[in-house]
XYZ file of C-alpha atoms in Angstrom:
236
model
C 13.788 -2.368 12.753
C 15.497 0.053 10.142
C 13.613 2.831 11.088
C 12.549 4.564 14.492
C 9.484 6.412 15.462
C 11.241 9.646 15.596
C 12.620 9.256 12.248
C 9.317 8.737 10.935
C 7.814 11.734 12.476
C 10.885 13.712 11.247
C 9.832 12.696 7.751
C 6.247 13.590 8.398
C 7.137 16.876 9.662
C 9.180 17.878 6.731
C 6.517 16.947 4.073
C 3.868 18.870 5.529
C 1.317 16.755 3.946
C -0.469 14.981 7.138
C -0.581 16.483 10.765
C 1.645 14.322 12.972
C -0.985 12.872 15.349
C -3.251 11.910 12.105
C 0.141 10.567 10.382
C 0.394 8.131 13.410
C -3.241 7.021 13.152
C -2.842 6.302 9.330
C 0.510 4.468 9.913
C -0.908 1.998 12.610
C -4.068 1.174 10.665
C -2.519 0.866 7.261
C 0.216 -1.252 8.683
C -2.207 -3.425 10.721
C -5.018 -3.865 8.117
C -2.733 -4.124 4.935
C -0.510 -7.037 6.753
C -3.420 -8.823 8.405
C -4.979 -9.056 4.819
C -1.960 -11.365 4.262
C -1.986 -13.249 7.313
C 0.001 -11.300 9.666
C -1.159 -12.238 13.178
C -0.588 -8.899 15.008
C -3.542 -6.946 16.191
C -4.396 -3.473 15.821
C -3.394 -2.984 19.611
C -0.006 -4.922 18.878
C 0.734 -2.513 15.921
C 0.208 0.526 18.022
C 2.567 -1.036 20.814
C 5.284 -1.693 17.965
C 4.840 1.606 16.104
C 3.855 4.086 18.608
C 5.506 2.800 21.995
C 8.436 0.928 20.089
C 8.013 -2.031 22.074
C 7.659 -5.799 20.943
C 4.064 -6.486 21.464
C 4.208 -10.261 22.323
C 7.199 -12.289 23.328
C 7.974 -14.850 20.735
C 6.639 -12.880 17.933
C 8.196 -14.036 14.631
C 10.662 -11.463 13.303
C 9.085 -11.425 9.971
C 5.786 -10.243 11.197
C 7.437 -7.483 13.321
C 9.161 -6.339 9.753
C 5.852 -6.640 8.023
C 4.290 -3.950 10.069
C 7.362 -1.935 11.112
C 8.447 -1.468 7.416
C 5.391 0.879 7.011
C 7.282 3.597 8.709
C 9.342 3.749 5.617
C 6.749 3.245 3.148
C 4.226 5.839 4.184
C 7.165 8.484 4.704
C 7.951 7.666 1.011
C 4.373 8.223 0.079
C 4.230 11.477 1.931
C 7.400 12.793 0.292
C 6.262 11.806 -3.148
C 3.133 13.606 -2.585
C 4.860 16.671 -0.935
C 7.094 17.071 -3.985
C 4.438 16.585 -6.535
C 6.160 13.330 -7.780
C 4.268 11.450 -10.203
C 3.385 7.685 -10.044
C 6.155 6.037 -11.834
C 7.613 2.550 -11.788
C 10.476 3.841 -9.722
C 7.930 4.987 -6.996
C 6.477 1.737 -7.077
C 9.642 -0.099 -6.874
C 10.663 2.109 -3.878
C 7.457 1.400 -1.981
C 8.210 -2.580 -2.440
C 11.891 -1.923 -1.165
C 10.601 -0.388 1.946
C 7.802 -2.774 2.637
C 9.991 -5.967 2.122
C 13.154 -4.558 3.612
C 14.543 -7.506 5.674
C 11.696 -9.885 4.047
C 13.041 -10.806 0.838
C 16.665 -10.523 -1.020
C 15.055 -8.889 -4.116
C 13.052 -6.163 -2.561
C 12.596 -3.361 -4.872
C 13.264 -5.472 -8.023
C 10.871 -7.142 -10.377
C 10.205 -10.922 -10.133
C 12.690 -12.892 -12.161
C 10.401 -16.260 -12.026
C 6.883 -17.104 -12.487
C 4.579 -16.731 -9.259
C 1.039 -17.842 -8.530
C -1.613 -16.295 -6.289
C -3.006 -18.918 -3.952
C -6.812 -19.479 -4.478
C -7.178 -17.061 -7.536
C -8.638 -18.208 -10.868
C -6.109 -16.365 -12.825
C -2.183 -16.338 -13.129
C -0.111 -13.318 -12.836
C 1.915 -11.802 -15.963
C 4.834 -13.779 -16.966
C 8.222 -12.055 -15.662
C 9.594 -11.112 -19.172
C 6.456 -8.957 -19.656
C 6.500 -7.247 -16.265
C 8.767 -4.170 -17.401
C 6.817 -3.170 -20.303
C 3.168 -3.896 -18.715
C 4.568 -1.865 -15.650
C 5.510 1.320 -17.760
C 2.062 1.056 -19.404
C 0.374 0.670 -16.245
C 2.336 3.530 -14.519
C 1.588 6.092 -17.451
C -1.990 5.201 -17.429
C -2.561 5.473 -13.640
C -0.675 8.639 -13.457
C -2.556 10.435 -15.865
C -5.953 9.197 -14.315
C -4.597 10.060 -10.860
C -3.815 13.666 -11.918
C -6.641 14.523 -14.369
C -9.806 12.686 -13.016
C -12.012 13.665 -10.315
C -14.565 12.351 -7.903
C -16.103 8.973 -8.788
C -14.488 8.652 -12.140
C -11.011 9.090 -10.121
C -12.035 6.219 -7.754
C -13.197 4.005 -10.306
C -9.634 4.348 -12.067
C -7.935 3.858 -8.780
C -10.007 0.623 -8.261
C -9.141 -0.442 -11.709
C -5.568 0.319 -11.585
C -5.209 -1.491 -8.124
C -6.919 -4.591 -9.881
C -4.503 -4.242 -13.078
C -1.400 -4.150 -10.703
C -2.372 -7.217 -8.738
C -2.934 -8.992 -12.290
C 0.389 -7.958 -13.236
C 2.112 -8.967 -9.760
C 5.263 -7.696 -10.746
C 7.201 -8.763 -7.629
C 7.902 -12.245 -6.152
C 6.084 -11.151 -3.060
C 4.463 -8.319 -1.209
C 2.326 -7.235 -4.096
C -0.570 -6.743 -2.114
C 1.005 -4.699 0.450
C 2.593 -2.485 -2.259
C -0.578 -2.228 -4.352
C -2.535 -0.932 -1.190
C 0.556 1.484 -0.399
C -0.223 2.781 -4.095
C -3.864 3.330 -2.944
C -2.827 5.458 0.132
C -0.565 7.505 -2.371
C -3.278 8.125 -4.743
C -6.074 8.841 -2.405
C -3.995 11.039 0.149
C -2.590 12.834 -3.164
C -6.029 13.645 -4.526
C -8.270 13.637 -1.257
C -6.052 14.468 1.566
C -6.592 11.215 3.452
C -6.317 7.482 2.638
C -8.439 4.820 1.506
C -7.725 1.997 3.708
C -9.121 -1.564 3.054
C -9.680 -3.159 6.333
C -8.940 -6.956 7.189
C -12.683 -7.602 8.167
C -13.354 -6.671 4.519
C -10.702 -9.165 3.309
C -13.092 -11.944 1.785
C -15.185 -9.590 -0.308
C -11.813 -7.693 -1.234
C -10.181 -10.719 -2.610
C -13.456 -11.753 -4.427
C -13.288 -8.511 -6.026
C -9.897 -8.677 -7.174
C -10.300 -12.408 -8.585
C -13.459 -11.077 -10.488
C -11.895 -8.198 -11.769
C -15.244 -6.485 -10.014
C -14.151 -2.806 -10.579
C -17.512 -1.149 -9.671
C -17.532 -3.183 -6.359
C -14.067 -2.010 -5.225
C -14.917 1.437 -6.259
C -17.750 1.336 -3.731
C -15.433 -0.198 -1.201
C -12.976 2.660 -1.625
C -15.686 5.155 -1.296
C -16.988 4.018 1.937
C -13.596 3.838 3.264
C -12.914 7.599 2.118
C -16.041 8.819 3.709
C -15.204 6.992 6.888
C -11.772 8.609 6.864
C -12.888 11.989 6.094
C -14.635 11.971 9.591
C -11.776 10.325 11.240
C -9.290 13.032 10.058
C -11.559 15.705 11.128
C -11.773 14.221 14.709
C -7.899 13.567 14.861
């Protein structure tokens, strides 16, 4: 793996954004749920074994699945560094998150797609490659203003709408879902102090929300997640 737990914890301590024990908890759950939504077969217990104990959880596990989970060391650390330094939401940050999440998984990690792609089962088609740079600049400018200036329900609605818009652009050849959910973590930790984590059990409803562009429903899902997370952080 490209990062170790020691490197992750050192980065977390350097930012001061999350307490180490809570950062561990967020790391494991974000890595597990976000990758499981995409079909990764590692369980939550497996993610703990890999990320906390630094041991391969199951003999014969494909390397791809291990990297998909372990790359969240880098991604969450990048999120926390951005928040610590008051870094705005830019296309550069988005590409950094994609680069971290797709390290050892794609040859073009951190780079926009150069060929058209599709989303299996979706009723819509992603933006064509030649429009991605322009659309992402517009998306980042709007999302940053909303993240910085809105509050409460209006903020959550903006985060939900931005996530749907990001997935519709689908700027990368692969890893768009994981990157989009890492952006949600950045936005919610930045403004609330803890993340909204979409759970794999919510996958069917979540995908339906994306397909239907149902911003109100996704807003409610994020609100429930944040309410649960507030209690979890207090108990960690």
